[in-house]
Amino acid sequence: MTNPILVEVTRGALVESIHRGSFAIMDASGALRLALGDIESPVYSRSSLKPMQAMPLVESGAADAFGLSDEEVALACASHSGEPMHTTRVAAWLARIGLGEGDLACGAHASRYEPVAEAMIRRGEKPTRLFNNCSGKHTGFLTVARHWDIATKGYEQPNHPVQRAVATSLSELCDAGELPFGIDGCAAPNFATSLTQFARAAARMAAPDKLEMQRAKAARRIVTAMVAHPELVSGTGRVCAILMRASKGRAAIKAGAEGFYAGWIPETGLGIAIKIDDGAGRAAETVIAALLDTLKLLDGSHAAQVILRAPVLNTRGDVVGERRPSSALANLRLV
Amino acid sequence: MTNPILVEVTRGALVESIHRGSFAIMDASGALRLALGDIESPVYSRSSLKPMQAMPLVESGAADAFGLSDEEVALACASHSGEPMHTTRVAAWLARIGLGEGDLACGAHASRYEPVAEAMIRRGEKPTRLFNNCSGKHTGFLTVARHWDIATKGYEQPNHPVQRAVATSLSELCDAGELPFGIDGCAAPNFATSLTQFARAAARMAAPDKLEMQRAKAARRIVTAMVAHPELVSGTGRVCAILMRASKGRAAIKAGAEGFYAGWIPETGLGIAIKIDDGAGRAAETVIAALLDTLKLLDGSHAAQVILRAPVLNTRGDVVGERRPSSALANLRLV
């Protein structure tokens, strides 16, 4: 099936580019409440999977054993910008579990926060692996391995007990069997699910009452930590942080690479999974904003509204077009 | 109509993202030689239009009057990286027409060549408008205005004689009437054409024998200048430069923003126009490489082959997937 056009990018009087995609919104009972497009094919959720990948960290007791703060739990779910608030916390957490930057299996990349990236260039500093946007997730994996007192080396390998625990927990949360996986940008496995499977897992995390006690507690803690620390999950001025703040604590959301976006809505027990066919992050941002708006979870703040309908600027700062939800996203209602 | 999938991006065993699009290859007689998808709707060609936008510069006699080198003509067609080879030449050219950086209507942005961008950050230097990838095109516009001895201020306005000359020349080259326009990233008008109109104009520039003498001479000079100076048209290590070099001087190609790509093939008199629906430059690169390969214009160099089938790497440098032409691009032949 061909997915519907969800986002249009205009310039002057013409639509210059379009983005097709699909999404599913489910509740914790597994009922599909709203959807468009193909929601059954397996897709990688990339960094949107991090809150699920953090489940063994909390559920295993590792988070409590090492006295993790909610800020650290939020960092385990983060695609962070590599600002000092992120890197110093990850470094301290690593030290607390007796490890260091060299134990992280992810590669290094520059800070995504321009003032930090530029300051480092001025000082001639090379980014370390702490700056990898996934360094919190990896530190979470290492924390589980330390808690279980098993080898930390190879913790990112698909057959390592930590990754097996992630796979099992995810499969159970989304009522799936063995899930296919690819290797993510940070070298850890990323499991593919359908959008219905992902949204179901997110809904169960958002409204975990029917889950087994330890798992329910873990889910509640993870979603609460994300909502409480939007900038730790992403960074200063990032879309995830802006939209979470605009929801006034009512939504946890998480971007993934290649056009994935996910949401956890505790008050209504809903889970959201979005995939843009072509992998465009800009379109996934428009769709998550539109769905939060549909669910009446966005305030009227300028910061949120310019994500929903984003001006396209030229290099002089003039508005020359806009990125907007397509008509397919208008007048949607939950069933 | 829904355009076909032209490019697939894989991760592990799954296709993670897809790119739909369309393209037209025409010859100078106006015959369609190869095409897929919607080739009749108006689309912006963005920076792929620069060689057409440079036509009045040469055709008006301005290039000769100011003694422009082929390097400067190439820069008029460039989306350059802001390396010293670009910025020093544009600065010298501006000085020669009695103008300076402040006369450019485009905004400033950082050099796209990382060593230059980083060195400027280290030295605390702010990019000037010379670094705008379109500064050569704008200097070309200014050169025409100086040659005509008319106001240079407002040269980027749609009703300024220079922009009217661009519109007229383009309309004639592609057998169109008045063309719609939007405002480009650099503040100049960008005219929308169908892919057949664009490819027809490019073919006529590539094989200009039937054009009026001055226009034919201008087209020949522009295409020759691009082929002779691939790095001036783009920059060190850029896809345009790599593929032009891999064609051994047999193809001029030019990327545009939002997934446009264009080609001018003098030896066969062909013009190529590609538009990716979703605006992804990565996909347009795959398609132009595939079409050049179809036309037997790519050598076997590693640099060109890894554009045609591009490995997807993670932050550690491991290959985790690939970006490749879809089956729709296999076994194509000119009619």
XYZ file of C-alpha atoms in Angstrom:
670
model
C 0.000 0.000 0.000
C 1.083 3.568 -0.625
C 1.057 5.664 2.504
C -0.797 8.984 2.512
C 0.889 12.363 2.272
C 1.160 13.600 5.856
C 3.296 16.717 5.440
C 3.697 19.359 2.739
C 6.552 21.819 2.333
C 5.601 24.870 0.312
C 7.593 27.620 -1.410
C 5.712 30.533 -2.914
C 2.422 29.265 -4.299
C 3.591 25.676 -4.893
C 4.021 22.580 -2.752
C 7.743 21.903 -3.201
C 8.111 18.601 -1.350
C 5.816 16.063 0.277
C 6.294 13.440 2.953
C 4.313 10.221 3.076
C 4.049 8.157 6.189
C 1.912 6.263 8.645
C 1.078 6.317 12.320
C -0.780 4.348 14.949
C -2.242 5.451 18.255
C -3.196 2.567 20.547
C -4.353 2.174 24.098
C -3.093 -0.192 26.759
C -5.859 -2.706 26.026
C -4.328 -3.085 22.581
C -7.175 -1.259 20.822
C -6.271 0.851 17.813
C -7.658 4.331 18.442
C -6.398 6.243 15.397
C -4.229 5.335 12.422
C -3.313 6.207 8.853
C -1.291 4.216 6.348
C 0.626 0.977 6.701
C 0.849 0.124 10.384
C 1.759 -3.551 10.082
C 5.133 -3.677 8.291
C 8.232 -3.946 10.494
C 10.145 -0.678 10.919
C 13.078 0.385 13.058
C 12.073 2.839 15.740
C 15.708 3.864 16.214
C 16.131 6.228 19.172
C 12.389 6.237 19.831
C 13.061 2.758 21.225
C 15.281 4.074 24.033
C 12.553 4.192 26.696
C 11.875 0.495 25.946
C 15.612 -0.221 25.931
C 15.784 1.341 29.391
C 13.177 -1.062 30.816
C 15.686 -3.750 31.946
C 17.762 -1.023 33.633
C 14.901 -0.247 36.010
C 13.062 -3.578 36.022
C 16.194 -5.558 36.891
C 16.734 -3.485 40.010
C 19.996 -2.090 38.609
C 18.719 1.496 38.738
C 17.831 1.169 42.426
C 20.992 -0.773 43.276
C 23.143 2.048 41.901
C 20.873 4.763 43.247
C 20.056 6.239 39.860
C 18.318 9.595 39.931
C 15.352 10.345 37.684
C 17.734 12.572 35.750
C 19.915 9.553 35.000
C 16.882 7.485 33.993
C 15.902 10.314 31.629
C 19.430 10.261 30.188
C 19.113 6.506 29.554
C 16.174 7.404 27.262
C 17.933 10.371 25.662
C 19.209 11.387 22.282
C 21.015 14.229 23.982
C 22.733 17.221 22.478
C 26.029 16.762 24.293
C 25.622 19.833 26.477
C 27.404 19.977 29.835
C 24.147 19.006 31.602
C 24.298 15.739 29.672
C 27.976 14.880 29.467
C 28.872 15.701 33.059
C 25.965 13.599 34.339
C 26.848 10.640 32.124
C 30.521 10.877 33.171
C 29.575 10.921 36.878
C 27.192 8.002 36.407
C 29.858 5.977 34.581
C 32.323 6.675 37.398
C 29.747 5.549 39.949
C 29.487 2.145 38.279
C 33.288 1.903 38.172
C 33.602 2.510 34.435
C 34.627 5.295 32.084
C 34.182 6.765 28.635
C 36.393 4.059 27.118
C 33.854 1.422 28.100
C 31.180 2.956 25.864
C 30.772 1.035 22.600
C 29.288 3.983 20.704
C 31.471 6.194 18.531
C 32.218 9.845 19.199
C 30.514 12.718 17.436
C 30.428 16.464 17.915
C 27.969 18.060 20.315
C 24.680 18.854 18.598
C 24.425 22.068 20.596
C 26.191 24.647 18.485
C 27.648 26.839 21.265
C 29.289 23.757 22.806
C 30.469 22.365 19.460
C 31.990 25.732 18.531
C 33.592 26.262 21.930
C 35.234 22.844 21.641
C 36.570 23.681 18.186
C 37.961 26.972 19.541
C 39.684 25.112 22.366
C 40.941 22.396 20.003
C 39.069 19.698 21.927
C 37.922 16.518 20.197
C 34.511 15.149 21.186
C 34.656 11.986 23.271
C 32.107 9.180 23.296
C 30.342 10.987 26.135
C 29.107 13.395 23.465
C 27.473 10.599 21.486
C 23.747 11.310 21.756
C 23.282 7.709 22.950
C 25.878 7.780 25.735
C 23.149 7.672 28.403
C 21.504 4.624 26.839
C 24.870 2.876 26.698
C 25.616 3.755 30.298
C 22.246 2.251 31.148
C 23.223 -0.989 29.404
C 26.539 -1.024 31.277
C 24.730 -0.443 34.568
C 22.659 -3.584 34.033
C 25.792 -5.606 33.239
C 27.488 -4.310 36.397
C 24.388 -5.091 38.450
C 24.389 -8.644 37.131
C 28.149 -8.809 37.643
C 28.751 -10.021 34.079
C 31.242 -8.947 31.413
C 30.692 -5.363 30.308
C 32.807 -5.808 27.185
C 30.554 -6.734 24.276
C 27.462 -5.399 26.050
C 26.279 -3.968 22.696
C 26.354 -7.375 20.975
C 22.919 -8.820 20.136
C 23.652 -12.028 22.065
C 24.874 -10.282 25.253
C 22.488 -10.872 28.179
C 21.675 -7.155 28.415
C 20.546 -7.002 24.789
C 18.681 -10.283 25.194
C 16.860 -8.758 28.153
C 15.948 -5.746 26.029
C 14.652 -8.036 23.278
C 12.581 -10.138 25.680
C 11.073 -7.185 27.493
C 10.211 -5.455 24.207
C 8.693 -8.602 22.689
C 6.510 -9.050 25.740
C 5.447 -5.407 25.840
C 4.324 -5.509 22.231
C 2.966 -9.066 22.088
C 5.500 -10.102 19.477
C 7.750 -13.076 19.026
C 11.415 -12.789 18.111
C 11.888 -9.355 16.544
C 14.230 -8.680 13.624
C 17.008 -6.205 14.315
C 19.562 -4.031 12.566
C 22.561 -2.231 13.984
C 21.832 1.304 15.110
C 24.026 4.364 14.630
C 25.493 3.775 18.084
C 26.374 0.108 17.375
C 23.650 -1.410 19.588
C 20.919 -3.586 18.078
C 17.729 -1.799 17.129
C 14.660 -4.004 16.976
C 12.048 -3.644 14.258
C 8.366 -3.669 15.185
C 5.191 -2.753 13.389
C 3.718 0.604 14.330
C 0.846 -1.186 16.100
C 3.328 -3.268 18.112
C 5.335 -0.190 19.076
C 2.270 1.904 19.933
C 0.881 -0.960 22.025
C 4.144 -1.203 23.974
C 4.191 2.565 24.492
C 0.562 2.546 25.665
C 1.307 -0.203 28.173
C 4.231 1.825 29.491
C 2.032 4.928 29.712
C -0.756 3.053 31.552
C 1.066 0.116 33.137
C -1.561 -0.998 35.669
C -2.085 -4.370 34.025
C 1.632 -5.162 33.781
C 3.457 -7.332 36.290
C 4.419 -5.211 39.343
C 8.152 -4.723 38.722
C 7.570 -3.999 35.063
C 4.755 -1.582 35.822
C 6.940 0.253 38.310
C 9.775 0.450 35.788
C 7.501 1.791 33.046
C 6.017 4.388 35.362
C 9.433 5.551 36.483
C 10.770 5.849 32.931
C 7.824 7.822 31.567
C 7.777 10.043 34.654
C 11.505 10.721 34.359
C 11.179 11.718 30.700
C 8.275 14.064 31.375
C 10.144 15.622 34.300
C 13.358 16.271 32.340
C 12.574 17.190 28.731
C 15.957 18.830 28.104
C 17.873 15.840 29.471
C 16.018 13.579 27.024
C 16.979 15.879 24.132
C 18.604 19.277 24.641
C 18.206 23.024 24.717
C 15.757 24.170 22.078
C 15.166 20.711 20.662
C 11.737 19.732 19.356
C 11.253 16.905 21.896
C 11.857 19.330 24.754
C 9.681 22.103 23.325
C 6.697 19.836 22.688
C 6.997 18.041 26.029
C 7.033 21.417 27.789
C 4.080 22.546 25.673
C 2.162 19.489 26.905
C 2.599 20.727 30.490
C 3.820 17.344 31.668
C 1.036 15.384 29.986
C 3.129 13.716 27.251
C 6.495 12.031 26.919
C 7.721 12.025 23.325
C 10.897 10.745 21.708
C 12.326 11.268 18.241
C 14.122 8.511 16.361
C 16.353 8.716 13.307
C 14.941 8.138 9.814
C 11.609 9.758 10.500
C 10.368 7.840 13.543
C 8.604 9.576 16.423
C 6.913 8.119 19.474
C 4.677 9.264 22.301
C 3.579 8.036 25.743
C 0.438 9.706 27.159
C -0.128 8.657 30.789
C -3.437 10.466 31.427
C -5.237 8.665 28.610
C -3.022 5.586 28.455
C -2.172 6.097 24.807
C 0.916 5.136 22.841
C 1.905 6.822 19.564
C 4.186 5.511 16.800
C 4.954 7.489 13.637
C 7.150 6.570 10.673
C 7.842 8.858 7.718
C 8.517 6.703 4.636
C 11.506 8.706 3.463
C 13.164 9.064 6.847
C 12.751 12.849 7.124
C 12.979 14.082 10.698
C 11.408 17.411 9.767
C 8.211 15.627 8.705
C 8.087 13.410 11.800
C 8.275 16.598 13.897
C 5.275 18.044 12.053
C 3.274 14.833 12.525
C 3.978 14.414 16.250
C 3.019 18.062 16.762
C -0.181 17.541 14.764
C -1.103 14.408 16.735
C -0.410 16.094 20.076
C -2.574 18.962 18.847
C -5.326 16.497 17.867
C -5.118 15.013 21.364
C -5.335 18.550 22.831
C -1.930 18.169 24.435
C -0.294 21.314 23.037
C -0.567 24.713 24.611
C -0.749 27.801 22.410
C 2.920 28.703 22.917
C 4.682 30.189 19.931
C 7.491 27.627 20.253
C 5.061 24.726 19.818
C 2.963 26.398 17.137
C 5.996 27.036 14.902
C 6.763 23.314 15.005
C 3.174 22.526 13.975
C 3.300 25.016 11.093
C 6.936 25.814 10.497
C 8.009 28.779 8.398
C 10.605 28.013 5.711
C 13.215 30.776 5.829
C 15.872 31.828 3.340
C 19.441 32.780 4.322
C 18.273 36.353 4.935
C 15.601 35.168 7.340
C 12.651 35.980 5.065
C 9.693 33.574 5.161
C 9.502 31.920 1.719
C 7.250 28.936 2.447
C 5.992 26.687 5.197
C 6.064 23.096 6.389
C 2.588 22.027 7.443
C 0.392 19.023 8.178
C -1.455 17.806 5.070
C -5.244 17.641 4.838
C -4.964 13.954 5.835
C -4.068 15.142 9.341
C -6.994 17.558 9.626
C -10.129 16.729 11.630
C -8.829 13.460 13.060
C -10.606 11.952 16.071
C -9.899 9.020 18.325
C -12.246 6.074 17.969
C -0.159 10.001 -9.819
C 2.103 8.394 -7.247
C 5.738 8.451 -8.258
C 7.738 5.214 -8.190
C 10.235 4.334 -5.487
C 13.633 5.298 -6.908
C 15.908 4.796 -3.911
C 15.966 2.426 -0.941
C 17.913 2.833 2.290
C 18.492 -0.440 4.097
C 19.569 -1.357 7.634
C 20.256 -4.980 8.399
C 17.821 -7.123 6.437
C 15.098 -4.473 6.125
C 14.494 -1.488 3.882
C 14.355 1.322 6.429
C 13.383 4.273 4.230
C 12.319 4.809 0.624
C 12.407 7.781 -1.697
C 9.885 8.322 -4.476
C 10.541 10.621 -7.362
C 10.541 11.224 -11.070
C 12.977 12.135 -13.802
C 13.075 13.058 -17.469
C 15.892 12.748 -19.987
C 15.283 14.703 -23.187
C 17.249 15.597 -26.260
C 17.651 18.951 -27.950
C 14.889 18.170 -30.451
C 12.519 18.036 -27.513
C 12.079 14.258 -27.669
C 11.632 12.421 -24.389
C 14.268 9.691 -24.279
C 13.742 8.193 -20.831
C 11.432 9.007 -17.929
C 9.738 7.675 -14.818
C 6.970 9.220 -12.768
C 5.261 12.587 -12.979
C 7.246 14.776 -15.368
C 4.630 17.429 -16.064
C 3.885 19.114 -12.741
C 5.771 22.351 -12.000
C 8.686 21.969 -9.589
C 11.428 24.287 -8.401
C 14.839 23.277 -9.675
C 16.517 25.425 -7.015
C 20.295 25.555 -7.510
C 20.107 23.206 -10.492
C 18.744 26.276 -12.279
C 21.988 28.236 -11.868
C 23.432 27.346 -15.293
C 20.199 28.708 -16.850
C 20.335 31.738 -14.544
C 23.869 32.384 -15.845
C 22.712 32.543 -19.474
C 22.035 36.317 -19.520
C 25.470 36.896 -17.977
C 27.167 35.431 -21.039
C 24.515 36.070 -23.687
C 24.272 39.773 -22.859
C 27.968 40.234 -23.488
C 28.564 41.124 -19.820
C 30.944 38.206 -19.293
C 33.096 39.299 -22.225
C 32.885 42.986 -21.356
C 34.280 42.291 -17.874
C 36.742 39.688 -19.156
C 35.276 36.838 -17.096
C 37.383 33.690 -16.948
C 35.827 30.253 -17.351
C 36.470 29.838 -13.641
C 34.224 32.797 -12.921
C 31.548 31.480 -15.283
C 31.726 28.172 -13.397
C 31.307 30.082 -10.122
C 28.199 31.780 -11.521
C 26.730 28.253 -11.805
C 28.008 27.103 -8.424
C 26.607 26.009 -5.096
C 30.088 26.325 -3.716
C 31.453 25.174 -0.395
C 32.977 28.492 0.607
C 36.568 27.328 0.304
C 39.281 29.890 -0.406
C 39.254 28.899 -4.105
C 35.652 30.104 -4.192
C 35.556 33.090 -1.880
C 38.781 34.730 -3.072
C 37.672 34.442 -6.702
C 34.214 35.865 -5.972
C 35.762 38.715 -3.974
C 38.179 39.559 -6.804
C 35.382 39.407 -9.375
C 33.162 41.690 -7.286
C 36.031 44.173 -6.964
C 36.543 44.095 -10.726
C 32.958 45.197 -11.323
C 33.390 47.931 -8.734
C 31.295 46.281 -6.047
C 31.807 44.404 -2.786
C 30.371 41.812 -0.451
C 27.810 44.305 0.879
C 26.196 44.464 -2.564
C 25.256 40.775 -2.445
C 21.584 40.252 -1.588
C 22.096 36.722 -0.259
C 22.522 36.076 3.446
C 25.684 34.750 5.071
C 26.170 31.149 6.122
C 29.124 29.109 7.318
C 31.476 27.456 4.850
C 30.266 23.977 3.918
C 33.855 22.755 3.890
C 34.504 21.619 7.426
C 38.221 22.519 7.671
C 37.409 26.096 6.615
C 34.341 26.347 8.853
C 36.328 25.071 11.841
C 39.337 27.294 11.152
C 37.020 30.311 11.052
C 35.451 29.332 14.360
C 38.928 28.960 15.863
C 39.882 32.414 14.614
C 36.570 33.885 15.781
C 35.689 34.957 12.225
C 32.054 35.289 11.162
C 31.168 34.099 7.650
C 30.420 36.901 5.222
C 28.011 36.752 2.286
C 30.946 35.646 0.125
C 30.573 32.267 1.852
C 26.956 31.922 0.753
C 26.989 29.021 -1.693
C 25.198 31.283 -4.208
C 27.636 34.211 -4.045
C 28.908 33.453 -7.560
C 25.412 33.442 -9.022
C 24.671 36.745 -7.327
C 27.917 38.246 -8.589
C 26.845 37.106 -12.043
C 23.529 38.966 -11.665
C 25.396 42.074 -10.496
C 27.761 41.836 -13.468
C 24.820 41.977 -15.859
C 23.398 45.015 -14.071
C 26.793 46.772 -14.251
C 27.101 45.896 -17.924
C 23.693 47.407 -18.599
C 24.587 50.344 -16.379
C 21.394 50.018 -14.354
C 20.737 50.016 -10.610
C 22.398 47.108 -8.860
C 20.294 47.562 -5.732
C 17.246 45.314 -5.930
C 18.874 43.099 -8.556
C 17.341 40.067 -6.808
C 13.787 41.398 -7.133
C 11.581 39.476 -9.590
C 10.812 42.648 -11.558
C 14.436 43.818 -11.878
C 15.621 43.700 -15.519
C 18.260 41.063 -14.695
C 15.667 38.684 -13.254
C 13.294 39.459 -16.131
C 16.101 38.503 -18.516
C 16.594 35.224 -16.658
C 12.856 34.513 -16.848
C 12.669 35.281 -20.565
C 15.738 33.260 -21.481
C 14.534 30.292 -19.427
C 11.002 30.424 -20.841
C 12.401 30.421 -24.365
C 14.853 27.589 -23.646
C 12.098 25.370 -22.323
C 9.251 26.430 -24.639
C 7.177 27.727 -21.773
C 5.174 30.843 -21.180
C 5.379 32.872 -17.991
C 6.793 30.570 -15.306
C 5.675 30.604 -11.666
C 8.373 31.409 -9.151
C 9.144 31.198 -5.463
C 11.910 32.856 -3.481
C 15.042 30.740 -3.206
C 17.242 30.285 -0.146
C 19.458 33.109 -1.407
C 16.553 35.570 -1.899
C 16.550 35.453 -5.720
C 13.500 34.184 -7.611
C 13.539 30.505 -8.508
C 11.333 29.577 -11.440
C 9.257 26.411 -11.480
C 9.224 24.238 -14.588
C 8.060 20.737 -15.342
C 10.817 18.128 -15.527
C 10.298 17.897 -19.288
C 10.651 21.662 -19.647
C 13.824 21.684 -17.564
C 15.345 18.671 -19.321
C 14.531 20.218 -22.712
C 16.281 23.463 -21.706
C 19.299 21.527 -20.442
C 19.466 19.460 -23.645
C 19.402 22.631 -25.742
C 22.250 24.047 -23.675
C 24.195 20.790 -24.048
C 23.655 20.688 -27.854
C 23.001 24.319 -28.722
C 23.496 24.171 -32.521
C 19.912 25.089 -33.289
C 19.832 28.049 -30.891
C 20.343 31.627 -32.002
C 24.114 32.315 -32.304
C 24.691 34.409 -29.150
C 22.571 32.069 -27.065
C 24.303 28.994 -28.467
C 27.697 30.486 -27.693
C 26.601 31.323 -24.155
C 25.237 27.825 -23.543
C 28.400 26.210 -24.882
C 30.591 28.395 -22.716
C 28.590 27.710 -19.551
C 28.509 23.934 -19.958
C 32.202 23.860 -20.913
C 33.136 25.971 -17.887
C 31.241 23.654 -15.520
C 32.841 20.523 -16.956
C 36.288 22.130 -16.763
C 35.942 23.211 -13.122
C 33.964 20.633 -11.128
C 35.286 21.809 -7.751
C 34.466 25.437 -8.466
C 30.864 24.449 -9.232
C 30.649 22.603 -5.904
C 33.664 21.959 -3.677
C 36.291 19.543 -2.466
C 34.836 16.056 -2.098
C 31.329 17.075 -3.109
C 29.133 14.702 -5.101
C 28.821 17.054 -8.099
C 32.603 17.243 -8.382
C 33.187 13.521 -7.901
C 30.617 12.478 -10.506
C 31.717 15.110 -13.040
C 35.303 13.907 -12.662
C 34.129 10.289 -12.978
C 32.486 11.238 -16.296
C 35.899 12.310 -17.617
C 34.572 15.619 -18.857
C 31.534 14.135 -20.588
C 28.856 15.426 -18.208
C 28.018 18.619 -16.374
C 25.750 18.017 -13.402
C 24.290 20.302 -10.766
C 22.521 19.577 -7.510
C 19.608 21.655 -6.285
C 18.042 21.852 -2.850
C 14.952 19.760 -1.994
C 15.978 16.742 -4.038
C 16.522 18.256 -7.474
C 19.426 17.203 -9.714
C 20.220 18.125 -13.289
C 22.582 17.048 -16.052
C 23.886 18.434 -19.342
C 25.503 15.828 -21.664
C 27.173 17.541 -24.640
C 28.287 14.426 -26.571
C 24.759 13.058 -26.879
C 22.892 16.325 -26.508
C 20.874 15.116 -23.544
C 19.397 17.036 -20.645
C 18.471 15.403 -17.326
C 16.051 16.611 -14.656
C 15.384 14.701 -11.425
C 13.083 15.547 -8.518
C 12.762 13.500 -5.348
C 9.244 13.950 -3.956
C 10.355 14.404 -0.376
C 13.259 16.743 -1.078
C 16.028 14.366 0.026
C 19.394 15.290 -1.437
C 20.794 11.865 -0.594
C 18.268 10.229 -2.901
C 18.835 12.705 -5.734
C 22.540 11.846 -5.544
C 21.762 8.151 -5.916
C 19.488 8.810 -8.900
C 21.892 11.088 -10.798
C 24.641 8.497 -10.262
C 22.325 5.720 -11.509
C 21.329 7.713 -14.601
C 24.937 8.605 -15.424
C 25.717 4.908 -15.003
C 22.822 4.000 -17.332
C 24.239 6.453 -19.882
C 27.687 4.861 -19.443
C 29.144 8.124 -18.194
C 30.667 6.861 -14.932
C 34.099 5.345 -14.661
C 34.711 2.496 -12.224
C 36.325 4.766 -9.610
C 35.623 3.917 -6.005
C 34.552 7.509 -5.312
C 31.786 7.315 -7.920
C 30.728 3.761 -7.084
C 30.163 4.593 -3.411
C 27.772 7.339 -4.482
C 25.874 4.862 -6.666
C 25.636 2.315 -3.844
C 26.428 4.152 -0.643
C 27.238 2.302 2.552
C 25.324 3.462 5.642
C 27.793 3.730 8.513
C 27.278 3.953 12.252
C 29.237 6.303 14.524
C 31.974 3.673 14.841
C 32.345 3.474 11.062
C 30.818 0.002 10.709
C 28.674 -0.629 7.639
C 25.103 -1.237 8.851
C 23.120 -0.782 5.637
C 23.200 0.789 2.213
C 21.540 3.426 0.075
C 20.896 2.035 -3.406
C 18.915 2.552 -6.587
C 15.588 0.685 -6.524
C 14.658 -1.963 -9.071
C 12.805 0.766 -10.994
C 16.212 2.163 -11.963
C 17.610 -1.175 -13.178
C 17.845 -2.059 -16.862
C 16.766 1.331 -18.154
C 17.484 2.223 -21.783
C 17.106 5.351 -23.831
C 14.371 5.245 -26.452
